XYZ file of C-alpha atoms in Angstrom:
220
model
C 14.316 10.097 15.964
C 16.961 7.713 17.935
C 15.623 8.514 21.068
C 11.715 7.995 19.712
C 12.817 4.759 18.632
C 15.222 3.757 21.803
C 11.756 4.482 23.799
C 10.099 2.460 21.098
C 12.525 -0.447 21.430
C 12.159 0.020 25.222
C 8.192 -0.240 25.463
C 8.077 -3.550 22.843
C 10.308 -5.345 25.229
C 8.723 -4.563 28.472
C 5.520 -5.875 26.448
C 7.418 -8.783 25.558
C 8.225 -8.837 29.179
C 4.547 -8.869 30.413
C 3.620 -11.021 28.026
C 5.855 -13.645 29.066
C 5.491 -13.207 32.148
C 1.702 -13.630 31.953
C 1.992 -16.615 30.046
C 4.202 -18.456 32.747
C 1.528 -17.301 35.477
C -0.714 -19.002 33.150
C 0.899 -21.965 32.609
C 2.035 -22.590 36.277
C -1.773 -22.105 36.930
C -2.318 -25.112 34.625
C 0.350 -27.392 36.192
C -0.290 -26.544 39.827
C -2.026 -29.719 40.951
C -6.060 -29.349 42.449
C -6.125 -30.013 46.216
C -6.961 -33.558 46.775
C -11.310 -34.507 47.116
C -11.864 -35.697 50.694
C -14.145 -38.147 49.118
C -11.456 -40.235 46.774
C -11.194 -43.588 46.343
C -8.434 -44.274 49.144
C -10.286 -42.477 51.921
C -13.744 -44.263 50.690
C -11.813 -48.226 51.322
C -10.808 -46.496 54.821
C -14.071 -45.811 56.060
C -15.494 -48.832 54.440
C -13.117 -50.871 56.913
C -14.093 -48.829 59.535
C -17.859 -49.726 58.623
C -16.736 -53.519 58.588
C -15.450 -53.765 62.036
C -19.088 -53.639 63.641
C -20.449 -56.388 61.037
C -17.029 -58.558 61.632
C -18.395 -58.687 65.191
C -22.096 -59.145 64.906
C -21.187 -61.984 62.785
C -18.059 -63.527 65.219
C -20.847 -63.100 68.479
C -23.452 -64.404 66.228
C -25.008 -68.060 67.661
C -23.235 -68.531 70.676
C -19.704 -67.681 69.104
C -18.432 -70.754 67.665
C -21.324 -71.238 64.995
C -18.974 -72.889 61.934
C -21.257 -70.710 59.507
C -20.675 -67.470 61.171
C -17.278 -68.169 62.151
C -16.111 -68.646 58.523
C -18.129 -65.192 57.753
C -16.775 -62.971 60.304
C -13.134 -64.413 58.915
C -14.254 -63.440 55.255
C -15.167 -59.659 56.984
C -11.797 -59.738 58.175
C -9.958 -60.454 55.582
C -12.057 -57.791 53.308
C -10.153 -55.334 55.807
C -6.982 -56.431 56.159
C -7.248 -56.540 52.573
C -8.361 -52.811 52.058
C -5.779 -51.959 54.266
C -3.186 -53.009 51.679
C -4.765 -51.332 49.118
C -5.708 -47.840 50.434
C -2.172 -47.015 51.200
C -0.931 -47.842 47.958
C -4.054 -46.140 46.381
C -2.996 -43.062 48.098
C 0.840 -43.363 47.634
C 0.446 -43.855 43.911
C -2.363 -41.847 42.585
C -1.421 -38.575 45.335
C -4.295 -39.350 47.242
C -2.888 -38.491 50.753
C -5.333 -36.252 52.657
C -5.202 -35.391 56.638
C -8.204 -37.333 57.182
C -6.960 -40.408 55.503
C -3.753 -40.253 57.707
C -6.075 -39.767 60.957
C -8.577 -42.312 59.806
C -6.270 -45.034 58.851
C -4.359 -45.783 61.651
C -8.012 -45.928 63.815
C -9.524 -47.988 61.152
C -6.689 -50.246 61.567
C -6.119 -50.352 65.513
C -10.167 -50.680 65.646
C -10.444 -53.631 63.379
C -7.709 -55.810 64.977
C -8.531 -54.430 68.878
C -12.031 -55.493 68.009
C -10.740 -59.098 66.775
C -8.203 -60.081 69.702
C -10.995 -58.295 72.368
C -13.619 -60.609 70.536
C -11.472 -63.950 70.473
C -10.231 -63.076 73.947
C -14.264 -62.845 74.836
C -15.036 -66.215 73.446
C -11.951 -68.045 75.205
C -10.117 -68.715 72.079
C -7.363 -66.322 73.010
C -5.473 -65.620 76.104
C -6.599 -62.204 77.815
C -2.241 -61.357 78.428
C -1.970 -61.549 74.567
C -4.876 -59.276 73.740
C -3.840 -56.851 76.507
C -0.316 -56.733 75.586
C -1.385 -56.129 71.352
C -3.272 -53.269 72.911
C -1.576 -51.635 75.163
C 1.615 -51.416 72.856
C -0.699 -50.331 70.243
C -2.076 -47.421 72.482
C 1.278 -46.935 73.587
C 2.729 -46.094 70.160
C 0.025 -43.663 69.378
C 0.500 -41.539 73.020
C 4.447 -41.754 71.806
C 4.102 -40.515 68.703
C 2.344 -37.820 69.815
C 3.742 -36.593 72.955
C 6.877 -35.913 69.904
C 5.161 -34.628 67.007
C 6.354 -31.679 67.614
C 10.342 -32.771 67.212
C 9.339 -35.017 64.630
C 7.903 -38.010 62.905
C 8.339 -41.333 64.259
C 7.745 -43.730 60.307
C 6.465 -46.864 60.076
C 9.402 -49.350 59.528
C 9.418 -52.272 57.961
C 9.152 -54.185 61.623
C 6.177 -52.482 61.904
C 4.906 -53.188 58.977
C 5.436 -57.321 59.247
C 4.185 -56.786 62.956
C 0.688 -56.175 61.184
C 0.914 -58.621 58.500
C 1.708 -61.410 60.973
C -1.036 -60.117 63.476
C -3.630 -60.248 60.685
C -2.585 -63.652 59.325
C -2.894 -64.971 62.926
C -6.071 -63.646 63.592
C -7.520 -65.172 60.701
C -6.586 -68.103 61.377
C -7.413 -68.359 64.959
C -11.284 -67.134 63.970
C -11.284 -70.108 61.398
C -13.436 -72.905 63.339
C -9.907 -75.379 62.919
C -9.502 -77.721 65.926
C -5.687 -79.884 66.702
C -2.856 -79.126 64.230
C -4.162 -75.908 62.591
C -5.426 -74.207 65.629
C -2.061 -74.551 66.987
C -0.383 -73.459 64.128
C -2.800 -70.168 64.716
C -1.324 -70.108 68.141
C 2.169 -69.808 66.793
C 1.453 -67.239 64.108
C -0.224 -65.345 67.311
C 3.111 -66.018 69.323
C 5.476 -64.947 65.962
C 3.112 -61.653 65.936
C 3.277 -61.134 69.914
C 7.170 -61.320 69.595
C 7.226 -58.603 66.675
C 4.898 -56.444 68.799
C 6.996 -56.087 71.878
C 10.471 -56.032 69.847
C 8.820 -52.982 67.554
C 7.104 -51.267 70.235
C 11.033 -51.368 71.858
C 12.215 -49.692 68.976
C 9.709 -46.835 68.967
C 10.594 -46.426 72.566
C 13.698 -45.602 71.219
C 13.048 -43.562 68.779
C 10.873 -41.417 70.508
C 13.639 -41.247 73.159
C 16.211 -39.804 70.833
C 13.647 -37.134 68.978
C 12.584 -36.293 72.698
C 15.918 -35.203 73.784
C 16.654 -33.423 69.893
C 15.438 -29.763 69.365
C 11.867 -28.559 69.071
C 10.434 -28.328 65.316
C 9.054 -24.678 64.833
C 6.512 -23.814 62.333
């Protein structure tokens, strides 16, 4: 009789055992988080940006250029992206929206709508080609950089970076703003301010990219 109920005792707890051990499967099932939609909110303001860019410049080309109506709408486009720029990265940070195409689509969206406004300024004479070619090519620069050492690592966004773009957009708006003397100069200096950040930030990725270059390979 012990050894019936020794096999007894044995069999209820490797029962127990399963059971438990099906509950936590279940449970972790429950918890584990759904893959992120493509289509969320975060992603949607990204391509909506993208979408912009073409209207910003219909309306900044429209009448000659330096129409004062279409001048103050192809600032308001602007701003609407610069704007959704903010708020699709924090969308994403927050809410665990991060998806691969949001982190390919972002940077282009971003690179496309202020290329498009410095090329378009720079078009209509309102900005010096040097500026507009510098912007870009440092721009272009970091990408190529950033991936020639993906494979040794990440280069982040710093906060120089991240001022670098602020200042760029808040120098671009005002420069598309049909202001004459004091306050188109003052958009000349923001422009300046921005071109200084630029260079000094595209230095520093140099630099980075420099020391991850000569630092082991990553492997998968």
């Amino acid at each position: 009789m012990s050894v019936q109920s020794d096999d007894m005792d044995r069999a209820w707890v490797e029962a127990a055992r399963a059971r438990a051990n099906l509950v936590s499967a279940q449970s972790a099932r429950m918890v584990e988080p759904s893959a992120v939609p493509l289509m969320n909110i975060a992603n949607i303001l990204t391509v909506a940006r993208i979408l912009i860019v073409p209207l910003f410049l219909l309306a900044l080309f429209a009448a000659g250029g330096h129409d004062t109506g279409w001048r103050f709408a192809a600032t308001a486009l602007f701003a609407v992206a610069a704007i959704t720029d903010r708020i699709d990265g924090q969308l994403a940070r927050k809410y665990g929206l991060v998806t691969d195409f949001g982190k390919l689509a972002d940077p282009i969206a971003d690179k496309a709508l202020i290329g498009a406004a410095l090329i378009g300024l720079s078009i209509l004479g309102d900005l010096a080609w040097w500026i507009t070619l510098v912007i870009c090519a440092r721009e272009i620069g970091v990408t190529l950089l950033r991936l020639a050492v993906v494979r040794r690592g990440v280069i982040p966004a710093g906060r120089g970076g991240k001022l670098k773009t602020l200042m760029q957009s808040l120098a671009i708006g005002v420069l598309l703003l049909p202001l004459s003397g004091v306050f188109a100069a003052a958009g000349m200096a923001l422009m300046y301010v921005a071109l200084l950040l630029t260079v000094a930030t595209g230095l520093d990725y140099v630099v980075q990219a420099a020391r991850l270059w000569s630092g082991p390979v990553k492997r998968s």
